[in-house]
Short mmCIF file of C-alpha atoms and ligand atoms in Angstrom, two decimals:
data_model
loop_
_atom_site.label_atom_id
_atom_site.label_comp_id
_atom_site.label_asym_id
_atom_site.label_seq_id
_atom_site.Cartn_x
_atom_site.Cartn_y
_atom_site.Cartn_z
CA UNK D 1 129.45 93.97 99.23
CA UNK D 2 130.77 97.50 99.44
CA UNK D 3 131.19 99.26 102.78
CA UNK D 4 131.45 103.04 102.78
CA UNK D 5 130.81 104.38 106.27
CA UNK D 6 129.46 103.06 109.51
CA UNK D 7 128.38 104.57 112.78
CA UNK D 8 128.33 101.23 114.57
CA UNK D 9 129.41 97.70 113.73
CA UNK D 10 126.79 95.46 112.15
CA UNK D 11 127.70 92.85 114.79
CA UNK D 12 125.84 94.81 117.48
CA UNK D 13 122.53 95.05 115.56
CA UNK D 14 119.51 94.14 117.68
CA UNK D 15 116.72 95.30 115.35
CA UNK D 16 116.51 94.95 111.56
CA UNK D 17 113.95 97.25 109.96
CA UNK D 18 112.81 96.18 106.50
CA UNK D 19 111.14 98.48 103.99
CA UNK D 20 108.31 96.69 102.18
CA UNK D 21 108.08 97.66 98.52
CA UNK D 22 111.23 96.75 96.61
CA UNK D 23 112.95 95.32 99.71
CA UNK D 24 110.81 92.48 101.08
CA UNK D 25 108.89 92.38 97.82
CA UNK D 26 110.42 92.42 94.36
CA UNK D 27 108.96 95.88 93.65
CA UNK D 28 108.09 94.71 90.15
CA UNK D 29 104.44 95.59 90.57
CA UNK D 30 101.72 94.74 88.12
CA UNK D 31 98.28 96.16 87.54
CA UNK D 32 96.08 93.33 88.80
CA UNK D 33 92.57 94.73 88.92
CA UNK D 34 90.55 97.79 87.90
CA UNK D 35 87.68 99.02 90.05
CA UNK D 36 86.11 101.86 88.01
CA UNK D 37 83.51 104.07 89.69
CA UNK D 38 79.93 103.77 88.36
CA UNK D 39 79.66 105.48 84.97
CA UNK D 40 83.42 105.37 84.34
CA UNK D 41 84.87 102.85 81.90
CA UNK D 42 88.00 100.82 82.66
CA UNK D 43 89.80 102.57 79.79
CA UNK D 44 88.92 106.03 81.12
CA UNK D 45 90.19 105.14 84.60
CA UNK D 46 93.37 103.64 83.17
CA UNK D 47 94.10 106.50 80.73
CA UNK D 48 93.81 109.08 83.50
CA UNK D 49 95.91 107.05 85.92
CA UNK D 50 98.67 106.49 83.35
CA UNK D 51 98.71 110.16 82.28
CA UNK D 52 99.02 111.24 85.91
CA UNK D 53 101.68 108.72 86.97
CA UNK D 54 103.99 108.91 83.93
CA UNK D 55 106.39 111.46 85.55
CA UNK D 56 106.71 109.45 88.81
CA UNK D 57 109.57 107.01 89.48
CA UNK D 58 107.63 105.05 92.13
CA UNK D 59 107.24 101.31 91.41
CA UNK D 60 103.44 101.77 91.50
CA UNK D 61 103.71 104.41 88.77
CA UNK D 62 106.05 102.24 86.71
CA UNK D 63 103.52 99.42 86.81
CA UNK D 64 100.90 101.76 85.37
CA UNK D 65 103.15 103.11 82.64
CA UNK D 66 103.61 99.55 81.34
CA UNK D 67 99.86 99.27 80.74
CA UNK D 68 98.19 100.00 77.41
CA UNK D 69 94.78 101.58 77.00
CA UNK D 70 92.81 99.42 74.59
CA UNK D 71 89.86 101.80 74.01
CA UNK D 72 90.82 104.48 71.48
CA UNK D 73 88.26 106.94 72.87
CA UNK D 74 90.57 107.40 75.82
CA UNK D 75 94.21 108.24 75.37
CA UNK D 76 97.17 109.01 77.59
CA UNK D 77 97.75 112.79 77.80
CA UNK D 78 100.69 114.91 78.82
CA UNK D 79 100.24 116.42 82.27
CA UNK D 80 101.56 119.70 83.67
CA UNK D 81 102.40 120.98 87.15
CA UNK D 82 103.12 117.46 88.37
CA UNK D 83 103.49 117.26 92.14
CA UNK D 84 104.49 114.23 94.19
CA UNK D 85 103.59 113.88 97.86
CA UNK D 86 105.93 111.14 99.13
CA UNK D 87 104.09 108.29 100.83
CA UNK D 88 100.70 109.71 99.85
CA UNK D 89 100.23 110.19 96.12
CA UNK D 90 100.54 112.50 93.14
CA UNK D 91 98.60 115.31 91.51
CA UNK D 92 98.89 117.09 88.17
CA UNK D 93 97.03 119.26 85.72
CA UNK D 94 95.61 117.94 82.46
CA UNK D 95 93.74 120.38 80.26
CA UNK D 96 91.34 122.12 82.67
CA UNK D 97 91.26 119.41 85.32
CA UNK D 98 93.44 118.41 88.22
CA UNK D 99 94.09 114.69 88.39
CA UNK D 100 94.73 113.06 91.76
CA UNK D 101 96.06 109.60 92.59
CA UNK D 102 97.10 108.08 95.88
CA UNK D 103 96.08 106.15 98.95
CA UNK D 104 93.01 106.72 101.13
CA UNK D 105 94.91 109.08 103.41
CA UNK D 106 95.76 111.28 100.42
CA UNK D 107 92.16 111.17 99.17
CA UNK D 108 90.95 112.32 102.60
CA UNK D 109 93.50 115.14 102.58
CA UNK D 110 92.28 116.25 99.14
CA UNK D 111 88.69 115.94 100.43
CA UNK D 112 87.74 113.52 97.68
CA UNK D 113 84.96 111.16 98.71
CA UNK D 114 85.75 107.51 98.02
CA UNK D 115 82.69 105.26 98.39
CA UNK D 116 83.57 102.01 100.16
CA UNK D 117 87.28 102.91 100.27
CA UNK D 118 88.11 100.96 103.45
CA UNK D 119 86.35 97.84 102.12
CA UNK D 120 88.25 98.03 98.87
CA UNK D 121 91.57 98.31 100.70
CA UNK D 122 90.66 95.22 102.77
CA UNK D 123 89.46 93.19 99.76
CA UNK D 124 92.56 94.03 97.73
CA UNK D 125 94.86 93.29 100.70
CA UNK D 126 93.22 89.87 101.09
CA UNK D 127 94.66 89.08 97.65
CA UNK D 128 97.99 90.67 98.50
CA UNK D 129 97.25 93.77 96.46
CA UNK D 130 97.96 97.43 97.15
CA UNK D 131 95.22 99.73 96.02
CA UNK D 132 95.44 103.30 94.68
CA UNK D 133 92.52 105.67 94.18
CA UNK D 134 92.12 108.17 91.34
CA UNK D 135 90.04 111.29 90.85
CA UNK D 136 89.55 114.07 88.31
CA UNK D 137 88.79 117.25 90.18
CA UNK D 138 86.44 116.15 92.94
CA UNK D 139 85.05 113.33 90.79
CA UNK D 140 86.11 109.89 91.95
CA UNK D 141 87.20 107.79 88.93
CA UNK D 142 87.90 104.48 90.64
CA UNK D 143 90.67 102.38 92.10
CA UNK D 144 93.43 100.16 90.76
CA UNK D 145 94.81 97.09 92.53
CA UNK D 146 98.52 96.29 92.14
CA UNK D 147 100.11 92.95 92.88
CA UNK D 148 103.66 92.51 94.06
CA UNK D 149 105.54 89.31 94.90
CA UNK D 150 107.35 88.62 98.12
CA UNK D 151 111.01 87.76 97.47
CA UNK D 152 111.80 84.07 97.63
CA UNK D 153 114.50 84.62 100.25
CA UNK D 154 112.43 86.81 102.58
CA UNK D 155 111.10 84.18 105.01
CA UNK D 156 114.46 82.41 105.21
CA UNK D 157 116.13 85.75 106.03
CA UNK D 158 113.59 86.52 108.77
CA UNK D 159 114.05 83.05 110.27
CA UNK D 160 117.86 83.33 110.21
CA UNK D 161 117.77 86.75 111.89
CA UNK D 162 115.40 85.47 114.58
CA UNK D 163 117.74 82.56 115.25
CA UNK D 164 120.47 85.08 116.02
CA UNK D 165 118.16 86.83 118.48
CA UNK D 166 117.55 89.83 116.21
CA UNK D 167 114.10 91.45 116.08
CA UNK D 168 112.59 92.16 112.65
CA UNK D 169 110.19 95.01 111.86
CA UNK D 170 108.35 95.72 108.60
CA UNK D 171 108.13 99.49 108.08
CA UNK D 172 106.00 100.73 105.23
CA UNK D 173 104.12 103.66 103.84
CA UNK D 174 101.55 101.27 102.46
CA UNK D 175 98.29 100.54 104.28
CA UNK D 176 98.11 98.16 107.23
CA UNK D 177 96.07 95.29 105.67
CA UNK D 178 98.55 94.93 102.79
CA UNK D 179 101.48 95.15 105.21
CA UNK D 180 99.87 92.40 107.33
CA UNK D 181 99.53 90.17 104.28
CA UNK D 182 103.25 90.54 103.44
CA UNK D 183 104.23 90.08 107.11
CA UNK D 184 102.20 86.87 107.35
CA UNK D 185 103.88 85.51 104.21
CA UNK D 186 107.36 86.14 105.57
CA UNK D 187 106.96 85.35 109.26
CA UNK D 188 107.45 88.97 110.35
CA UNK D 189 105.54 89.62 113.57
CA UNK D 190 106.06 93.38 114.02
CA UNK D 191 104.76 95.94 111.52
CA UNK D 192 104.40 99.70 111.39
CA UNK D 193 102.26 100.69 108.38
CA UNK D 194 100.97 103.92 106.87
CA UNK D 195 104.21 105.65 107.88
CA UNK D 196 105.22 108.65 105.77
CA UNK D 197 108.84 108.80 104.57
CA UNK D 198 109.76 111.58 107.02
CA UNK D 199 108.11 109.66 109.88
CA UNK D 200 110.09 106.52 109.00
CA UNK D 201 113.19 108.38 110.11
CA UNK D 202 111.50 109.31 113.42
CA UNK D 203 110.38 105.72 113.98
CA UNK D 204 114.00 104.60 113.70
CA UNK D 205 115.18 107.38 116.02
CA UNK D 206 112.58 106.26 118.61
CA UNK D 207 113.80 102.67 118.51
CA UNK D 208 117.35 103.95 118.94
CA UNK D 209 116.28 105.96 121.99
CA UNK D 210 114.90 102.75 123.43
CA UNK D 211 118.38 101.28 123.19
CA UNK D 212 118.08 99.31 119.97
CA UNK D 213 120.95 99.18 117.53
CA UNK D 214 119.06 99.53 114.27
CA UNK D 215 119.90 98.26 110.82
CA UNK D 216 117.58 99.73 108.16
CA UNK D 217 117.29 97.90 104.86
CA UNK D 218 115.73 99.73 101.92
CA UNK D 219 115.82 100.32 98.20
CA UNK D 220 115.95 104.09 98.44
CA UNK D 221 112.53 104.96 97.01
CA UNK D 222 111.34 107.25 99.80
CA UNK D 223 113.61 105.73 102.42
CA UNK D 224 116.96 107.53 102.06
CA UNK D 225 116.40 109.59 105.28
CA UNK D 226 115.82 106.44 107.35
CA UNK D 227 118.85 104.73 105.79
CA UNK D 228 120.90 107.69 106.99
CA UNK D 229 119.28 107.70 110.47
CA UNK D 230 119.88 104.02 111.23
CA UNK D 231 123.06 102.83 112.95
CA UNK D 232 123.65 100.79 109.81
CA UNK D 233 121.87 101.71 106.59
CA UNK D 234 121.87 98.86 104.13
CA UNK D 235 120.85 99.65 100.55
CA UNK D 236 119.93 96.93 98.12
CA UNK D 237 121.86 96.82 94.89
CA UNK D 238 118.77 97.24 92.79
CA UNK D 239 117.90 100.51 94.54
CA UNK D 240 118.53 104.14 93.76
CA UNK D 241 121.79 106.12 93.72
CA UNK D 242 120.59 108.24 96.62
CA UNK D 243 120.18 105.06 98.68
CA UNK D 244 123.72 104.03 97.84
CA UNK D 245 124.96 107.47 98.86
CA UNK D 246 123.21 107.54 102.25
CA UNK D 247 123.63 103.92 103.24
CA UNK D 248 126.65 102.60 105.13
CA UNK D 249 126.59 99.26 103.35
CA UNK D 250 125.54 98.68 99.76
CA UNK D 251 124.69 95.15 98.72
CA UNK D 252 125.53 94.51 95.12
CA UNK D 253 122.83 91.82 94.84
CA UNK D 254 119.21 92.27 95.91
CA UNK D 255 119.36 88.95 97.84
CA UNK D 256 117.92 89.65 101.31
CA UNK D 257 119.99 86.88 102.91
CA UNK D 258 123.03 89.11 102.48
CA UNK D 259 121.70 90.98 105.54
CA UNK D 260 122.50 87.86 107.57
CA UNK D 261 125.89 87.58 105.86
CA UNK D 262 126.72 91.21 106.74
CA UNK D 263 125.89 90.72 110.43
CA UNK D 264 127.57 87.31 110.72
CA UNK D 265 130.70 88.45 108.88
CA UNK D 266 130.90 91.50 111.11
CA UNK D 267 130.62 89.31 114.23
CA UNK D 268 133.25 86.89 112.88
CA UNK D 269 135.59 89.81 112.12
CA UNK D 270 135.34 91.18 115.65
CA UNK D 271 135.97 87.74 117.16
CA UNK D 272 138.99 87.46 114.91
CA UNK D 273 140.34 90.85 116.01
CA UNK D 274 140.02 89.78 119.67
CA UNK D 275 141.86 86.53 118.96
CA UNK D 276 144.61 88.46 117.20
CA UNK D 277 145.01 90.79 120.16
CA UNK D 278 145.35 87.76 122.38
CA UNK D 279 148.10 86.24 120.23
CA UNK D 280 149.99 89.54 119.97
CA UNK D 281 149.86 90.21 123.73
CA UNK D 282 150.42 86.59 124.80
CA UNK D 283 153.85 86.49 123.14
CA UNK D 284 154.86 89.98 124.12
CA UNK D 285 153.80 89.81 127.77
CA UNK D 286 155.81 86.64 128.34
CA UNK D 287 158.71 87.13 125.96
CA UNK D 288 159.62 90.81 126.51
CA UNK D 289 160.35 90.39 130.26
CA UNK D 290 162.03 87.06 129.49
CA UNK D 291 164.28 88.64 126.87
CA UNK D 292 165.00 91.55 129.22
CA UNK D 293 166.27 89.07 131.81
CA UNK D 294 163.59 89.79 134.43
CA UNK D 295 163.32 86.12 135.40
CA UNK D 296 167.08 85.46 135.28
CA UNK D 297 168.08 86.36 138.88
CA UNK D 298 165.27 84.35 140.52
CA UNK D 299 164.68 81.43 138.13
CA UNK D 300 167.67 81.49 135.80
CA UNK D 301 165.41 81.83 132.69
CA UNK D 302 166.63 83.79 129.70
CA UNK D 303 165.84 84.09 126.02
CA UNK D 304 168.51 83.94 123.38
CA UNK D 305 168.24 87.01 121.06
CA UNK D 306 167.87 84.73 118.07
CA UNK D 307 164.93 82.89 119.66
CA UNK D 308 163.42 86.27 120.67
CA UNK D 309 163.56 87.38 117.04
CA UNK D 310 161.96 84.10 115.96
CA UNK D 311 159.20 84.47 118.58
CA UNK D 312 158.50 87.97 117.26
CA UNK D 313 157.99 86.57 113.76
CA UNK D 314 155.92 83.63 115.01
CA UNK D 315 153.62 86.08 116.78
CA UNK D 316 153.10 88.04 113.54
CA UNK D 317 152.58 84.79 111.64
CA UNK D 318 149.87 83.70 114.09
CA UNK D 319 148.05 87.01 113.77
CA UNK D 320 148.24 87.13 109.98
CA UNK D 321 147.18 83.51 109.47
CA UNK D 322 144.35 83.90 111.95
CA UNK D 323 143.15 86.98 110.06
CA UNK D 324 143.37 85.06 106.80
CA UNK D 325 140.92 82.51 108.17
CA UNK D 326 138.22 85.07 107.42
CA UNK D 327 138.76 84.28 103.76
CA UNK D 328 137.04 80.96 104.43
CA UNK D 329 134.02 82.69 105.98
CA UNK D 330 130.82 81.00 104.94
CA UNK D 331 127.37 82.54 105.44
CA UNK D 332 125.02 80.48 107.66
CA UNK D 333 122.94 79.28 104.71
CA UNK D 334 123.50 77.60 101.38
CA UNK D 335 123.46 79.79 98.33
CA UNK D 336 121.03 77.96 96.11
CA UNK D 337 120.41 79.61 92.79
CA UNK D 338 117.25 81.66 92.91
CA UNK D 339 115.10 81.79 89.84
CA UNK D 340 113.06 84.92 89.50
CA UNK D 341 112.27 84.60 85.79
CA UNK D 342 110.29 81.71 84.42
CA UNK D 343 109.11 81.83 80.79
CA UNK D 344 107.74 79.28 78.36
CA UNK D 345 108.51 79.85 74.68
CA UNK D 346 106.42 78.30 71.95
CA UNK D 347 108.71 77.52 69.05
CA UNK D 348 107.89 76.79 65.40
CA UNK D 349 110.02 74.63 63.11
CA UNK D 350 111.51 72.03 65.47
CA UNK D 351 111.16 68.61 63.76
CA UNK D 352 113.52 66.25 65.56
CA UNK D 353 115.70 65.73 68.60
CA UNK D 354 118.56 67.51 66.81
CA UNK D 355 116.48 70.66 66.32
CA UNK D 356 115.46 70.59 70.00
CA UNK D 357 119.06 70.17 71.16
CA UNK D 358 120.14 73.01 68.86
CA UNK D 359 117.56 75.41 70.34
CA UNK D 360 118.37 74.29 73.88
CA UNK D 361 122.08 74.99 73.29
CA UNK D 362 121.34 78.42 71.82
CA UNK D 363 119.21 79.43 74.83
CA UNK D 364 121.61 78.00 77.40
CA UNK D 365 124.40 80.03 75.80
CA UNK D 366 122.70 83.21 77.06
CA UNK D 367 124.29 84.42 80.32
CA UNK D 368 122.54 83.08 83.44
CA UNK D 369 119.87 81.25 81.45
CA UNK D 370 118.82 77.65 82.11
CA UNK D 371 116.67 76.26 79.30
CA UNK D 372 114.97 72.94 78.63
CA UNK D 373 113.27 72.14 75.32
CA UNK D 374 110.33 69.77 75.06
CA UNK D 375 109.96 68.53 71.50
CA UNK D 376 106.49 66.99 72.00
CA UNK D 377 104.89 70.26 73.08
CA UNK D 378 107.30 72.36 70.93
CA UNK D 379 108.12 74.53 73.90
CA UNK D 380 111.20 75.70 75.78
CA UNK D 381 111.13 76.41 79.52
CA UNK D 382 113.53 79.21 80.32
CA UNK D 383 114.64 80.16 83.85
CA UNK D 384 117.03 82.77 85.10
CA UNK D 385 117.98 84.56 88.33
CA UNK D 386 117.59 87.91 86.58
CA UNK D 387 115.04 89.03 84.04
CA UNK D 388 115.93 88.39 80.40
CA UNK D 389 114.05 90.47 77.83
CA UNK D 390 111.71 88.64 75.45
CA UNK D 391 113.55 90.18 72.51
CA UNK D 392 116.84 88.57 73.62
CA UNK D 393 115.21 85.13 73.81
CA UNK D 394 113.47 85.58 70.45
CA UNK D 395 116.73 86.61 68.81
CA UNK D 396 118.65 83.63 70.22
CA UNK D 397 116.03 81.21 68.86
CA UNK D 398 115.94 83.05 65.54
CA UNK D 399 119.73 82.87 65.19
CA UNK D 400 119.46 79.13 65.72
CA UNK D 401 117.07 79.04 62.71
CA UNK D 402 113.69 78.72 64.45
CA UNK D 403 110.82 81.01 65.30
CA UNK D 404 109.21 81.95 68.63
CA UNK D 405 105.44 82.15 68.16
CA UNK D 406 104.49 83.02 71.75
CA UNK D 407 105.96 83.64 75.19
CA UNK D 408 104.03 82.68 78.30
P1 ADP A 1 106.87 101.57 100.96
O1 ADP A 1 107.10 101.90 102.40
O2 ADP A 1 105.96 100.40 100.81
O3 ADP A 1 108.14 101.40 100.20
P2 ADP A 1 106.31 104.30 99.95
O4 ADP A 1 106.68 105.10 101.16
O5 ADP A 1 107.19 104.38 98.78
O6 ADP A 1 106.02 102.77 100.33
O7 ADP A 1 104.82 104.69 99.52
C1 ADP A 1 103.77 104.53 100.42
C2 ADP A 1 102.43 104.73 99.78
O8 ADP A 1 102.33 106.04 99.23
C3 ADP A 1 102.14 103.82 98.61
O9 ADP A 1 101.68 102.55 99.03
C4 ADP A 1 101.07 104.61 97.89
O10 ADP A 1 99.82 104.43 98.51
C5 ADP A 1 101.52 106.05 98.10
N1 ADP A 1 102.30 106.52 96.94
C6 ADP A 1 103.64 106.69 96.88
N2 ADP A 1 104.02 107.11 95.65
C7 ADP A 1 102.91 107.17 94.91
C8 ADP A 1 102.61 107.50 93.54
N3 ADP A 1 103.56 107.84 92.67
N4 ADP A 1 101.32 107.45 93.14
C9 ADP A 1 100.35 107.10 93.98
N5 ADP A 1 100.55 106.77 95.27
C10 ADP A 1 101.80 106.80 95.73
MG1 MG A 2 110.06 101.66 99.27
#
């Protein structure tokens, strides 16, 4: 955890505002479903969407860029005059057409008619998907549904914050049905959806005016202004540099439970400071008058200079050892290893228990990887807290003398 600047101690936080994409969810979106308009093929919709989104850094755009267009009649083209409207969508020029992509609000603003748009948003949200709409000129091309996964630690974090009497709010630029789906999965009861990046900052300012001490947690894609506005801006380690620059606290791991650690550690630190003040004053208030002989005439009490010097040191010792107790600070939850990657490798060439053990050793030697080989099915189950590229796994197996035939 790295602390750079703070306007207010995390101990006083009464409201934690969570950004959705990339904060409560992993932000590793995937294209889940294509809804082409009548007369438009899936490949045509996809090729246009990919061409348009290639220059964007948004997780939705990155999910598209990973897709391949299978139909060779439609190819990905280079776009010009690319323009991004944060929280709404993107537009760009390709050949003689303008391509548009974004949410329903953006489509309305561009005056592009989307048949059944609201229904599509609802249907997609029911499956936890976010939907984007695409058009070429005024012609509607169709919609694409994206799936995202809620982080494993999200509901535990929300529950822990609640237990400490802290309110939790999900603040997102995404549509309300999708936000509701994520909120329901994590136990969040308050949401504000369809909020543009600039409005997110205002939302936080309004809560502050109502007397809340606000901690904003985000990944920095479109939320740097609100990270700066909040009393405590907390940027997740996986986020952008701009988030790290505007936030007061930067978590080096994207584990949401570190929010709870930050607040609890801050509270423990303040309690410790108060205890230290007590110990420092307790000795001094009693011993200084005693050493000065104030009580001597009336009660006959005095303090030998040597004892006074010792008391001075004991007071410092108390303060320092009390402060050192913070080294034993434990967050109010157990840090179980979280697995975010789960892959099954099909392996050719393993004949006996020795071969299986050899492959298992080779995979387990990779940093952070936990592997188990099953000889009967000729597969290895590989888990890790962080993503490990297929190529790394293939190479490790190859170096052990075997061949990966498929990865599931
Ligand atoms: P969040 O609050 O969930 O992190 P953002 O503020 O980053 O969301 O984006 C809000 C919405 O704006 C997205 O759900 C999407 O509809 C739209 N949007 C943002 N960037 C893009 C993009 N590159 N292409 C299309 N739509 C986008
Ligand atoms: Mg975001």
